[in-house]
Structure formats: structure tokens, C-alpha cells
């Protein structure tokens, strides 16, 4: 069963992530779910050794005035145009 999750992060990160997901023929939700699954799997030692993943830790910070509800509303509207 899937459940919705709302995340708040920098707009540039979101845009770049969406482009990356599209280039991989995957949804952003799928990428994030895969990443979170890998973090919570029994293979943590393999993931922890990845330099690329280590470099991402703490790199997603939303601006103080970031309104995730507004962005979510805009994205939902755009999706259903």
C-alpha cells in the first residue's frame, strides 16, 4: 500500500531531481523510495561506503521562507493541466 509523503527542500534541488528522474525514465517518488529503502535495508554497509551518497548527506536544506504547500499546489495543478 502506498501513502503520500510531503517533503520540503530547495526548489533547485527539486527541479534538478525531476530532470534526473526523467532522464532515468523513473518518477521522483520512485527514486526517493528506492533511496530510503536502501538506507533501511540490511545492506547499510554497502551504502555507507558510497562516496556519492556520503556527499549528499545534509545537502538538502530548504530556504526559511520556503512554502511547500504552495509548491505542492502548483505541481498538482501543473500535473492535471
PDB file of N, CA, C and O in Angstrom:
ATOM      1  N   UNK A   1       0.840  -1.178   0.000  1.00  0.00           N
ATOM      2  CA  UNK A   1       0.000   0.000   0.000  1.00  0.00           C
ATOM      3  C   UNK A   1       0.887   1.243   0.000  1.00  0.00           C
ATOM      4  O   UNK A   1       1.847   1.321   0.756  1.00  0.00           O
ATOM      5  N   UNK A   2       0.589   2.190  -0.847  1.00  0.00           N
ATOM      6  CA  UNK A   2       1.368   3.422  -0.882  1.00  0.00           C
ATOM      7  C   UNK A   2       0.667   4.505  -0.075  1.00  0.00           C
ATOM      8  O   UNK A   2      -0.555   4.540   0.036  1.00  0.00           O
ATOM      9  N   UNK A   3       1.467   5.383   0.492  1.00  0.00           N
ATOM     10  CA  UNK A   3       0.986   6.504   1.282  1.00  0.00           C
ATOM     11  C   UNK A   3       1.710   7.749   0.813  1.00  0.00           C
ATOM     12  O   UNK A   3       2.892   7.700   0.494  1.00  0.00           O
ATOM     13  N   UNK A   4       1.001   8.862   0.792  1.00  0.00           N
ATOM     14  CA  UNK A   4       1.627  10.110   0.357  1.00  0.00           C
ATOM     15  C   UNK A   4       2.550  10.655   1.428  1.00  0.00           C
ATOM     16  O   UNK A   4       2.310  10.515   2.618  1.00  0.00           O
ATOM     17  N   UNK A   5       3.614  11.296   0.972  1.00  0.00           N
ATOM     18  CA  UNK A   5       4.596  11.922   1.844  1.00  0.00           C
ATOM     19  C   UNK A   5       4.924  13.278   1.251  1.00  0.00           C
ATOM     20  O   UNK A   5       5.192  13.390   0.061  1.00  0.00           O
ATOM     21  N   UNK A   6       4.908  14.308   2.074  1.00  0.00           N
ATOM     22  CA  UNK A   6       5.262  15.643   1.606  1.00  0.00           C
ATOM     23  C   UNK A   6       6.642  15.986   2.135  1.00  0.00           C
ATOM     24  O   UNK A   6       6.904  15.874   3.331  1.00  0.00           O
ATOM     25  N   UNK A   7       7.525  16.387   1.239  1.00  0.00           N
ATOM     26  CA  UNK A   7       8.888  16.760   1.604  1.00  0.00           C
ATOM     27  C   UNK A   7       9.104  18.233   1.301  1.00  0.00           C
ATOM     28  O   UNK A   7       8.572  18.753   0.327  1.00  0.00           O
ATOM     29  N   UNK A   8       9.909  18.879   2.102  1.00  0.00           N
ATOM     30  CA  UNK A   8      10.282  20.270   1.857  1.00  0.00           C
ATOM     31  C   UNK A   8      11.763  20.323   1.552  1.00  0.00           C
ATOM     32  O   UNK A   8      12.577  19.796   2.305  1.00  0.00           O
ATOM     33  N   UNK A   9      12.102  20.946   0.421  1.00  0.00           N
ATOM     34  CA  UNK A   9      13.506  21.088   0.061  1.00  0.00           C
ATOM     35  C   UNK A   9      13.669  22.238  -0.916  1.00  0.00           C
ATOM     36  O   UNK A   9      12.694  22.771  -1.431  1.00  0.00           O
ATOM     37  N   UNK A  10      14.898  22.593  -1.174  1.00  0.00           N
ATOM     38  CA  UNK A  10      15.241  23.693  -2.055  1.00  0.00           C
ATOM     39  C   UNK A  10      14.653  23.485  -3.447  1.00  0.00           C
ATOM     40  O   UNK A  10      14.704  22.383  -3.995  1.00  0.00           O
ATOM     41  N   UNK A  11      14.097  24.543  -4.011  1.00  0.00           N
ATOM     42  CA  UNK A  11      13.446  24.476  -5.320  1.00  0.00           C
ATOM     43  C   UNK A  11      14.401  23.966  -6.403  1.00  0.00           C
ATOM     44  O   UNK A  11      14.019  23.159  -7.248  1.00  0.00           O
ATOM     45  N   UNK A  12      15.654  24.427  -6.370  1.00  0.00           N
ATOM     46  CA  UNK A  12      16.637  23.983  -7.370  1.00  0.00           C
ATOM     47  C   UNK A  12      16.891  22.488  -7.271  1.00  0.00           C
ATOM     48  O   UNK A  12      17.059  21.809  -8.285  1.00  0.00           O
ATOM     49  N   UNK A  13      16.935  21.976  -6.053  1.00  0.00           N
ATOM     50  CA  UNK A  13      17.140  20.540  -5.849  1.00  0.00           C
ATOM     51  C   UNK A  13      15.974  19.765  -6.444  1.00  0.00           C
ATOM     52  O   UNK A  13      16.166  18.744  -7.116  1.00  0.00           O
ATOM     53  N   UNK A  14      14.779  20.266  -6.218  1.00  0.00           N
ATOM     54  CA  UNK A  14      13.589  19.601  -6.754  1.00  0.00           C
ATOM     55  C   UNK A  14      13.632  19.570  -8.277  1.00  0.00           C
ATOM     56  O   UNK A  14      13.422  18.526  -8.901  1.00  0.00           O
ATOM     57  N   UNK A  15      13.926  20.715  -8.878  1.00  0.00           N
ATOM     58  CA  UNK A  15      13.961  20.792 -10.340  1.00  0.00           C
ATOM     59  C   UNK A  15      15.024  19.875 -10.930  1.00  0.00           C
ATOM     60  O   UNK A  15      14.766  19.139 -11.890  1.00  0.00           O
ATOM     61  N   UNK A  16      16.217  19.895 -10.355  1.00  0.00           N
ATOM     62  CA  UNK A  16      17.291  19.040 -10.853  1.00  0.00           C
ATOM     63  C   UNK A  16      16.958  17.568 -10.645  1.00  0.00           C
ATOM     64  O   UNK A  16      17.257  16.725 -11.498  1.00  0.00           O
ATOM     65  N   UNK A  17      16.345  17.261  -9.519  1.00  0.00           N
ATOM     66  CA  UNK A  17      15.974  15.878  -9.229  1.00  0.00           C
ATOM     67  C   UNK A  17      14.927  15.366 -10.208  1.00  0.00           C
ATOM     68  O   UNK A  17      14.986  14.218 -10.649  1.00  0.00           O
ATOM     69  N   UNK A  18      13.980  16.215 -10.535  1.00  0.00           N
ATOM     70  CA  UNK A  18      12.951  15.823 -11.504  1.00  0.00           C
ATOM     71  C   UNK A  18      13.572  15.558 -12.870  1.00  0.00           C
ATOM     72  O   UNK A  18      13.204  14.593 -13.553  1.00  0.00           O
ATOM     73  N   UNK A  19      14.498  16.407 -13.277  1.00  0.00           N
ATOM     74  CA  UNK A  19      15.172  16.207 -14.560  1.00  0.00           C
ATOM     75  C   UNK A  19      15.968  14.902 -14.556  1.00  0.00           C
ATOM     76  O   UNK A  19      15.962  14.153 -15.528  1.00  0.00           O
ATOM     77  N   UNK A  20      16.643  14.649 -13.447  1.00  0.00           N
ATOM     78  CA  UNK A  20      17.406  13.406 -13.339  1.00  0.00           C
ATOM     79  C   UNK A  20      16.472  12.199 -13.416  1.00  0.00           C
ATOM     80  O   UNK A  20      16.733  11.240 -14.146  1.00  0.00           O
ATOM     81  N   UNK A  21      15.383  12.248 -12.663  1.00  0.00           N
ATOM     82  CA  UNK A  21      14.427  11.138 -12.664  1.00  0.00           C
ATOM     83  C   UNK A  21      13.897  10.889 -14.076  1.00  0.00           C
ATOM     84  O   UNK A  21      13.810   9.744 -14.519  1.00  0.00           O
ATOM     85  N   UNK A  22      13.573  11.968 -14.778  1.00  0.00           N
ATOM     86  CA  UNK A  22      13.080  11.836 -16.139  1.00  0.00           C
ATOM     87  C   UNK A  22      14.123  11.197 -17.052  1.00  0.00           C
ATOM     88  O   UNK A  22      13.801  10.332 -17.868  1.00  0.00           O
ATOM     89  N   UNK A  23      15.373  11.596 -16.867  1.00  0.00           N
ATOM     90  CA  UNK A  23      16.437  11.024 -17.708  1.00  0.00           C
ATOM     91  C   UNK A  23      16.642   9.536 -17.437  1.00  0.00           C
ATOM     92  O   UNK A  23      17.150   8.812 -18.285  1.00  0.00           O
ATOM     93  N   UNK A  24      16.242   9.089 -16.260  1.00  0.00           N
ATOM     94  CA  UNK A  24      16.356   7.678 -15.895  1.00  0.00           C
ATOM     95  C   UNK A  24      15.071   6.900 -16.166  1.00  0.00           C
ATOM     96  O   UNK A  24      14.962   5.727 -15.821  1.00  0.00           O
ATOM     97  N   UNK A  25      14.078   7.613 -16.730  1.00  0.00           N
ATOM     98  CA  UNK A  25      12.759   7.023 -17.005  1.00  0.00           C
ATOM     99  C   UNK A  25      12.116   6.480 -15.725  1.00  0.00           C
ATOM    100  O   UNK A  25      11.545   5.386 -15.708  1.00  0.00           O
ATOM    101  N   UNK A  26      12.248   7.274 -14.665  1.00  0.00           N
ATOM    102  CA  UNK A  26      11.671   6.914 -13.367  1.00  0.00           C
ATOM    103  C   UNK A  26      10.972   8.136 -12.797  1.00  0.00           C
ATOM    104  O   UNK A  26      11.255   9.260 -13.180  1.00  0.00           O
ATOM    105  N   UNK A  27      10.093   7.907 -11.857  1.00  0.00           N
ATOM    106  CA  UNK A  27       9.453   9.032 -11.180  1.00  0.00           C
ATOM    107  C   UNK A  27      10.336   9.462 -10.011  1.00  0.00           C
ATOM    108  O   UNK A  27      11.142   8.676  -9.498  1.00  0.00           O
ATOM    109  N   UNK A  28      10.168  10.691  -9.602  1.00  0.00           N
ATOM    110  CA  UNK A  28      10.916  11.185  -8.456  1.00  0.00           C
ATOM    111  C   UNK A  28      10.536  10.391  -7.204  1.00  0.00           C
ATOM    112  O   UNK A  28      11.388  10.052  -6.390  1.00  0.00           O
ATOM    113  N   UNK A  29       9.272  10.066  -7.076  1.00  0.00           N
ATOM    114  CA  UNK A  29       8.826   9.246  -5.937  1.00  0.00           C
ATOM    115  C   UNK A  29       9.538   7.899  -5.917  1.00  0.00           C
ATOM    116  O   UNK A  29       9.947   7.418  -4.856  1.00  0.00           O
ATOM    117  N   UNK A  30       9.689   7.295  -7.089  1.00  0.00           N
ATOM    118  CA  UNK A  30      10.368   6.003  -7.181  1.00  0.00           C
ATOM    119  C   UNK A  30      11.831   6.117  -6.747  1.00  0.00           C
ATOM    120  O   UNK A  30      12.346   5.261  -6.021  1.00  0.00           O
ATOM    121  N   UNK A  31      12.504   7.187  -7.191  1.00  0.00           N
ATOM    122  CA  UNK A  31      13.902   7.383  -6.804  1.00  0.00           C
ATOM    123  C   UNK A  31      14.046   7.563  -5.297  1.00  0.00           C
ATOM    124  O   UNK A  31      14.922   6.964  -4.672  1.00  0.00           O
ATOM    125  N   UNK A  32      13.191   8.389  -4.729  1.00  0.00           N
ATOM    126  CA  UNK A  32      13.264   8.646  -3.288  1.00  0.00           C
ATOM    127  C   UNK A  32      12.935   7.378  -2.506  1.00  0.00           C
ATOM    128  O   UNK A  32      13.616   7.058  -1.525  1.00  0.00           O
ATOM    129  N   UNK A  33      11.910   6.648  -2.950  1.00  0.00           N
ATOM    130  CA  UNK A  33      11.557   5.405  -2.266  1.00  0.00           C
ATOM    131  C   UNK A  33      12.718   4.404  -2.321  1.00  0.00           C
ATOM    132  O   UNK A  33      13.052   3.776  -1.309  1.00  0.00           O
ATOM    133  N   UNK A  34      13.348   4.289  -3.478  1.00  0.00           N
ATOM    134  CA  UNK A  34      14.491   3.375  -3.607  1.00  0.00           C
ATOM    135  C   UNK A  34      15.628   3.779  -2.682  1.00  0.00           C
ATOM    136  O   UNK A  34      16.256   2.932  -2.041  1.00  0.00           O
ATOM    137  N   UNK A  35      15.888   5.072  -2.618  1.00  0.00           N
ATOM    138  CA  UNK A  35      16.956   5.563  -1.748  1.00  0.00           C
ATOM    139  C   UNK A  35      16.642   5.254  -0.279  1.00  0.00           C
ATOM    140  O   UNK A  35      17.488   4.749   0.455  1.00  0.00           O
ATOM    141  N   UNK A  36      15.408   5.527   0.133  1.00  0.00           N
ATOM    142  CA  UNK A  36      15.038   5.270   1.531  1.00  0.00           C
ATOM    143  C   UNK A  36      15.056   3.768   1.850  1.00  0.00           C
ATOM    144  O   UNK A  36      15.461   3.377   2.948  1.00  0.00           O
ATOM    145  N   UNK A  37      14.645   2.963   0.890  1.00  0.00           N
ATOM    146  CA  UNK A  37      14.718   1.511   1.090  1.00  0.00           C
ATOM    147  C   UNK A  37      16.161   1.078   1.276  1.00  0.00           C
ATOM    148  O   UNK A  37      16.462   0.238   2.123  1.00  0.00           O
ATOM    149  N   UNK A  38      17.050   1.652   0.474  1.00  0.00           N
ATOM    150  CA  UNK A  38      18.450   1.263   0.586  1.00  0.00           C
ATOM    151  C   UNK A  38      19.042   1.694   1.932  1.00  0.00           C
ATOM    152  O   UNK A  38      19.886   0.998   2.479  1.00  0.00           O
ATOM    153  N   UNK A  39      18.585   2.819   2.458  1.00  0.00           N
ATOM    154  CA  UNK A  39      19.076   3.272   3.762  1.00  0.00           C
ATOM    155  C   UNK A  39      18.629   2.359   4.895  1.00  0.00           C
ATOM    156  O   UNK A  39      19.336   2.204   5.889  1.00  0.00           O
ATOM    157  N   UNK A  40      17.450   1.780   4.741  1.00  0.00           N
ATOM    158  CA  UNK A  40      16.896   0.971   5.815  1.00  0.00           C
ATOM    159  C   UNK A  40      17.070  -0.527   5.597  1.00  0.00           C
ATOM    160  O   UNK A  40      16.584  -1.325   6.393  1.00  0.00           O
ATOM    161  N   UNK A  41      17.771  -0.897   4.538  1.00  0.00           N
ATOM    162  CA  UNK A  41      17.976  -2.316   4.261  1.00  0.00           C
ATOM    163  C   UNK A  41      19.115  -2.877   5.102  1.00  0.00           C
ATOM    164  O   UNK A  41      19.834  -2.149   5.786  1.00  0.00           O
ATOM    165  N   UNK A  42      19.296  -4.171   5.006  1.00  0.00           N
ATOM    166  CA  UNK A  42      20.372  -4.851   5.723  1.00  0.00           C
ATOM    167  C   UNK A  42      21.734  -4.585   5.089  1.00  0.00           C
ATOM    168  O   UNK A  42      22.760  -4.973   5.625  1.00  0.00           O
ATOM    169  N   UNK A  43      21.738  -3.936   3.942  1.00  0.00           N
ATOM    170  CA  UNK A  43      22.989  -3.695   3.231  1.00  0.00           C
ATOM    171  C   UNK A  43      23.526  -2.296   3.503  1.00  0.00           C
ATOM    172  O   UNK A  43      24.147  -1.680   2.659  1.00  0.00           O
ATOM    173  N   UNK A  44      23.308  -1.784   4.704  1.00  0.00           N
ATOM    174  CA  UNK A  44      23.758  -0.435   5.049  1.00  0.00           C
ATOM    175  C   UNK A  44      25.246  -0.240   4.828  1.00  0.00           C
ATOM    176  O   UNK A  44      25.683   0.826   4.417  1.00  0.00           O
ATOM    177  N   UNK A  45      26.036  -1.262   5.087  1.00  0.00           N
ATOM    178  CA  UNK A  45      27.482  -1.099   4.952  1.00  0.00           C
ATOM    179  C   UNK A  45      27.889  -0.798   3.517  1.00  0.00           C
ATOM    180  O   UNK A  45      28.812  -0.034   3.264  1.00  0.00           O
ATOM    181  N   UNK A  46      27.176  -1.389   2.555  1.00  0.00           N
ATOM    182  CA  UNK A  46      27.466  -1.122   1.149  1.00  0.00           C
ATOM    183  C   UNK A  46      27.125   0.325   0.818  1.00  0.00           C
ATOM    184  O   UNK A  46      27.889   1.029   0.175  1.00  0.00           O
ATOM    185  N   UNK A  47      25.980   0.774   1.282  1.00  0.00           N
ATOM    186  CA  UNK A  47      25.543   2.138   1.004  1.00  0.00           C
ATOM    187  C   UNK A  47      26.421   3.150   1.709  1.00  0.00           C
ATOM    188  O   UNK A  47      26.801   4.169   1.147  1.00  0.00           O
ATOM    189  N   UNK A  48      26.772   2.883   2.946  1.00  0.00           N
ATOM    190  CA  UNK A  48      27.588   3.825   3.707  1.00  0.00           C
ATOM    191  C   UNK A  48      28.962   4.018   3.089  1.00  0.00           C
ATOM    192  O   UNK A  48      29.597   5.052   3.286  1.00  0.00           O
ATOM    193  N   UNK A  49      29.419   3.038   2.335  1.00  0.00           N
ATOM    194  CA  UNK A  49      30.735   3.162   1.721  1.00  0.00           C
ATOM    195  C   UNK A  49      30.702   3.979   0.425  1.00  0.00           C
ATOM    196  O   UNK A  49      31.734   4.305  -0.130  1.00  0.00           O
ATOM    197  N   UNK A  50      29.520   4.295  -0.038  1.00  0.00           N
ATOM    198  CA  UNK A  50      29.397   5.053  -1.279  1.00  0.00           C
ATOM    199  C   UNK A  50      29.756   6.517  -1.061  1.00  0.00           C
ATOM    200  O   UNK A  50      29.110   7.223  -0.312  1.00  0.00           O
ATOM    201  N   UNK A  51      30.784   6.986  -1.735  1.00  0.00           N
ATOM    202  CA  UNK A  51      31.219   8.377  -1.607  1.00  0.00           C
ATOM    203  C   UNK A  51      30.141   9.336  -2.087  1.00  0.00           C
ATOM    204  O   UNK A  51      29.937  10.395  -1.509  1.00  0.00           O
ATOM    205  N   UNK A  52      29.456   8.960  -3.139  1.00  0.00           N
ATOM    206  CA  UNK A  52      28.428   9.830  -3.701  1.00  0.00           C
ATOM    207  C   UNK A  52      27.303  10.053  -2.684  1.00  0.00           C
ATOM    208  O   UNK A  52      26.857  11.181  -2.479  1.00  0.00           O
ATOM    209  N   UNK A  53      26.847   8.984  -2.047  1.00  0.00           N
ATOM    210  CA  UNK A  53      25.779   9.131  -1.062  1.00  0.00           C
ATOM    211  C   UNK A  53      26.253   9.900   0.165  1.00  0.00           C
ATOM    212  O   UNK A  53      25.513  10.715   0.710  1.00  0.00           O
ATOM    213  N   UNK A  54      27.473   9.649   0.583  1.00  0.00           N
ATOM    214  CA  UNK A  54      28.004  10.390   1.723  1.00  0.00           C
ATOM    215  C   UNK A  54      28.038  11.881   1.439  1.00  0.00           C
ATOM    216  O   UNK A  54      27.779  12.696   2.311  1.00  0.00           O
ATOM    217  N   UNK A  55      28.363  12.250   0.206  1.00  0.00           N
ATOM    218  CA  UNK A  55      28.454  13.670  -0.142  1.00  0.00           C
ATOM    219  C   UNK A  55      27.085  14.349  -0.141  1.00  0.00           C
ATOM    220  O   UNK A  55      27.000  15.560  -0.041  1.00  0.00           O
ATOM    221  N   UNK A  56      26.014  13.571  -0.258  1.00  0.00           N
ATOM    222  CA  UNK A  56      24.679  14.149  -0.276  1.00  0.00           C
ATOM    223  C   UNK A  56      24.113  14.418   1.116  1.00  0.00           C
ATOM    224  O   UNK A  56      23.178  15.196   1.257  1.00  0.00           O
ATOM    225  N   UNK A  57      24.665  13.813   2.120  1.00  0.00           N
ATOM    226  CA  UNK A  57      24.137  13.979   3.472  1.00  0.00           C
ATOM    227  C   UNK A  57      24.147  15.442   3.882  1.00  0.00           C
ATOM    228  O   UNK A  57      25.165  16.123   3.814  1.00  0.00           O
ATOM    229  N   UNK A  58      22.976  15.932   4.289  1.00  0.00           N
ATOM    230  CA  UNK A  58      22.858  17.300   4.758  1.00  0.00           C
ATOM    231  C   UNK A  58      22.850  18.349   3.664  1.00  0.00           C
ATOM    232  O   UNK A  58      22.841  19.537   3.946  1.00  0.00           O
ATOM    233  N   UNK A  59      22.813  17.943   2.405  1.00  0.00           N
ATOM    234  CA  UNK A  59      22.887  18.918   1.314  1.00  0.00           C
ATOM    235  C   UNK A  59      21.526  19.480   0.918  1.00  0.00           C
ATOM    236  O   UNK A  59      21.458  20.421   0.143  1.00  0.00           O
ATOM    237  N   UNK A  60      20.456  18.917   1.434  1.00  0.00           N
ATOM    238  CA  UNK A  60      19.119  19.376   1.080  1.00  0.00           C
ATOM    239  C   UNK A  60      18.556  20.239   2.203  1.00  0.00           C
ATOM    240  O   UNK A  60      18.054  19.746   3.193  1.00  0.00           O
ATOM    241  N   UNK A  61      18.655  21.544   2.030  1.00  0.00           N
ATOM    242  CA  UNK A  61      18.142  22.478   3.028  1.00  0.00           C
ATOM    243  C   UNK A  61      17.210  23.456   2.325  1.00  0.00           C
ATOM    244  O   UNK A  61      17.574  24.102   1.355  1.00  0.00           O
ATOM    245  N   UNK A  62      15.995  23.560   2.845  1.00  0.00           N
ATOM    246  CA  UNK A  62      15.020  24.477   2.261  1.00  0.00           C
ATOM    247  C   UNK A  62      15.247  25.883   2.813  1.00  0.00           C
ATOM    248  O   UNK A  62      15.631  26.046   3.971  1.00  0.00           O
ATOM    249  N   UNK A  63      14.997  26.894   1.981  1.00  0.00           N
ATOM    250  CA  UNK A  63      15.101  28.272   2.485  1.00  0.00           C
ATOM    251  C   UNK A  63      14.084  28.500   3.607  1.00  0.00           C
ATOM    252  O   UNK A  63      13.051  27.828   3.670  1.00  0.00           O
ATOM    253  N   UNK A  64      14.366  29.444   4.457  1.00  0.00           N
ATOM    254  CA  UNK A  64      13.493  29.733   5.605  1.00  0.00           C
ATOM    255  C   UNK A  64      12.083  30.085   5.139  1.00  0.00           C
ATOM    256  O   UNK A  64      11.106  29.676   5.756  1.00  0.00           O
ATOM    257  N   UNK A  65      11.966  30.811   4.035  1.00  0.00           N
ATOM    258  CA  UNK A  65      10.656  31.255   3.552  1.00  0.00           C
ATOM    259  C   UNK A  65      10.017  30.280   2.557  1.00  0.00           C
ATOM    260  O   UNK A  65       9.047  30.610   1.896  1.00  0.00           O
ATOM    261  N   UNK A  66      10.513  29.072   2.458  1.00  0.00           N
ATOM    262  CA  UNK A  66      10.008  28.084   1.504  1.00  0.00           C
ATOM    263  C   UNK A  66       8.614  27.630   1.914  1.00  0.00           C
ATOM    264  O   UNK A  66       8.380  27.207   3.048  1.00  0.00           O
ATOM    265  N   UNK A  67       7.674  27.729   0.997  1.00  0.00           N
ATOM    266  CA  UNK A  67       6.284  27.348   1.264  1.00  0.00           C
ATOM    267  C   UNK A  67       5.978  26.074   0.476  1.00  0.00           C
ATOM    268  O   UNK A  67       5.585  26.117  -0.689  1.00  0.00           O
ATOM    269  N   UNK A  68       6.167  24.941   1.116  1.00  0.00           N
ATOM    270  CA  UNK A  68       5.993  23.670   0.417  1.00  0.00           C
ATOM    271  C   UNK A  68       4.555  23.464  -0.030  1.00  0.00           C
ATOM    272  O   UNK A  68       4.296  22.836  -1.053  1.00  0.00           O
ATOM    273  N   UNK A  69       3.593  24.013   0.726  1.00  0.00           N
ATOM    274  CA  UNK A  69       2.189  23.844   0.342  1.00  0.00           C
ATOM    275  C   UNK A  69       1.906  24.554  -0.981  1.00  0.00           C
ATOM    276  O   UNK A  69       1.176  24.037  -1.823  1.00  0.00           O
ATOM    277  N   UNK A  70       2.495  25.726  -1.159  1.00  0.00           N
ATOM    278  CA  UNK A  70       2.321  26.471  -2.402  1.00  0.00           C
ATOM    279  C   UNK A  70       2.934  25.698  -3.570  1.00  0.00           C
ATOM    280  O   UNK A  70       2.327  25.571  -4.629  1.00  0.00           O
ATOM    281  N   UNK A  71       4.131  25.186  -3.369  1.00  0.00           N
ATOM    282  CA  UNK A  71       4.809  24.421  -4.422  1.00  0.00           C
ATOM    283  C   UNK A  71       4.021  23.155  -4.738  1.00  0.00           C
ATOM    284  O   UNK A  71       3.830  22.799  -5.898  1.00  0.00           O
ATOM    285  N   UNK A  72       3.536  22.481  -3.718  1.00  0.00           N
ATOM    286  CA  UNK A  72       2.742  21.271  -3.919  1.00  0.00           C
ATOM    287  C   UNK A  72       1.486  21.587  -4.724  1.00  0.00           C
ATOM    288  O   UNK A  72       1.143  20.875  -5.671  1.00  0.00           O
ATOM    289  N   UNK A  73       0.814  22.667  -4.364  1.00  0.00           N
ATOM    290  CA  UNK A  73      -0.389  23.084  -5.084  1.00  0.00           C
ATOM    291  C   UNK A  73      -0.072  23.374  -6.551  1.00  0.00           C
ATOM    292  O   UNK A  73      -0.803  22.953  -7.452  1.00  0.00           O
ATOM    293  N   UNK A  74       1.033  24.073  -6.802  1.00  0.00           N
ATOM    294  CA  UNK A  74       1.438  24.389  -8.172  1.00  0.00           C
ATOM    295  C   UNK A  74       1.746  23.114  -8.966  1.00  0.00           C
ATOM    296  O   UNK A  74       1.353  22.988 -10.131  1.00  0.00           O
ATOM    297  N   UNK A  75       2.440  22.187  -8.346  1.00  0.00           N
ATOM    298  CA  UNK A  75       2.801  20.948  -9.039  1.00  0.00           C
ATOM    299  C   UNK A  75       1.573  20.095  -9.335  1.00  0.00           C
ATOM    300  O   UNK A  75       1.475  19.485 -10.401  1.00  0.00           O
ATOM    301  N   UNK A  76       0.642  20.061  -8.411  1.00  0.00           N
ATOM    302  CA  UNK A  76      -0.588  19.290  -8.639  1.00  0.00           C
ATOM    303  C   UNK A  76      -1.381  19.924  -9.777  1.00  0.00           C
ATOM    304  O   UNK A  76      -1.893  19.225 -10.654  1.00  0.00           O
ATOM    305  N   UNK A  77      -1.464  21.252  -9.763  1.00  0.00           N
ATOM    306  CA  UNK A  77      -2.165  21.952 -10.852  1.00  0.00           C
ATOM    307  C   UNK A  77      -1.499  21.691 -12.184  1.00  0.00           C
ATOM    308  O   UNK A  77      -2.159  21.434 -13.189  1.00  0.00           O
ATOM    309  N   UNK A  78      -0.175  21.768 -12.221  1.00  0.00           N
ATOM    310  CA  UNK A  78       0.584  21.538 -13.449  1.00  0.00           C
ATOM    311  C   UNK A  78       0.376  20.108 -13.948  1.00  0.00           C
ATOM    312  O   UNK A  78       0.198  19.864 -15.153  1.00  0.00           O
ATOM    313  N   UNK A  79       0.339  19.174 -13.024  1.00  0.00           N
ATOM    314  CA  UNK A  79       0.182  17.768 -13.386  1.00  0.00           C
ATOM    315  C   UNK A  79      -1.174  17.505 -14.035  1.00  0.00           C
ATOM    316  O   UNK A  79      -1.288  16.679 -14.928  1.00  0.00           O
ATOM    317  N   UNK A  80      -2.179  18.232 -13.598  1.00  0.00           N
ATOM    318  CA  UNK A  80      -3.532  17.978 -14.072  1.00  0.00           C
ATOM    319  C   UNK A  80      -3.995  18.971 -15.143  1.00  0.00           C
ATOM    320  O   UNK A  80      -5.183  19.082 -15.401  1.00  0.00           O
ATOM    321  N   UNK A  81      -3.059  19.658 -15.773  1.00  0.00           N
ATOM    322  CA  UNK A  81      -3.417  20.592 -16.850  1.00  0.00           C
ATOM    323  C   UNK A  81      -3.817  19.845 -18.088  1.00  0.00           C
ATOM    324  O   UNK A  81      -3.426  18.797 -18.396  1.00  0.00           O
TER     325      UNK A  81
END
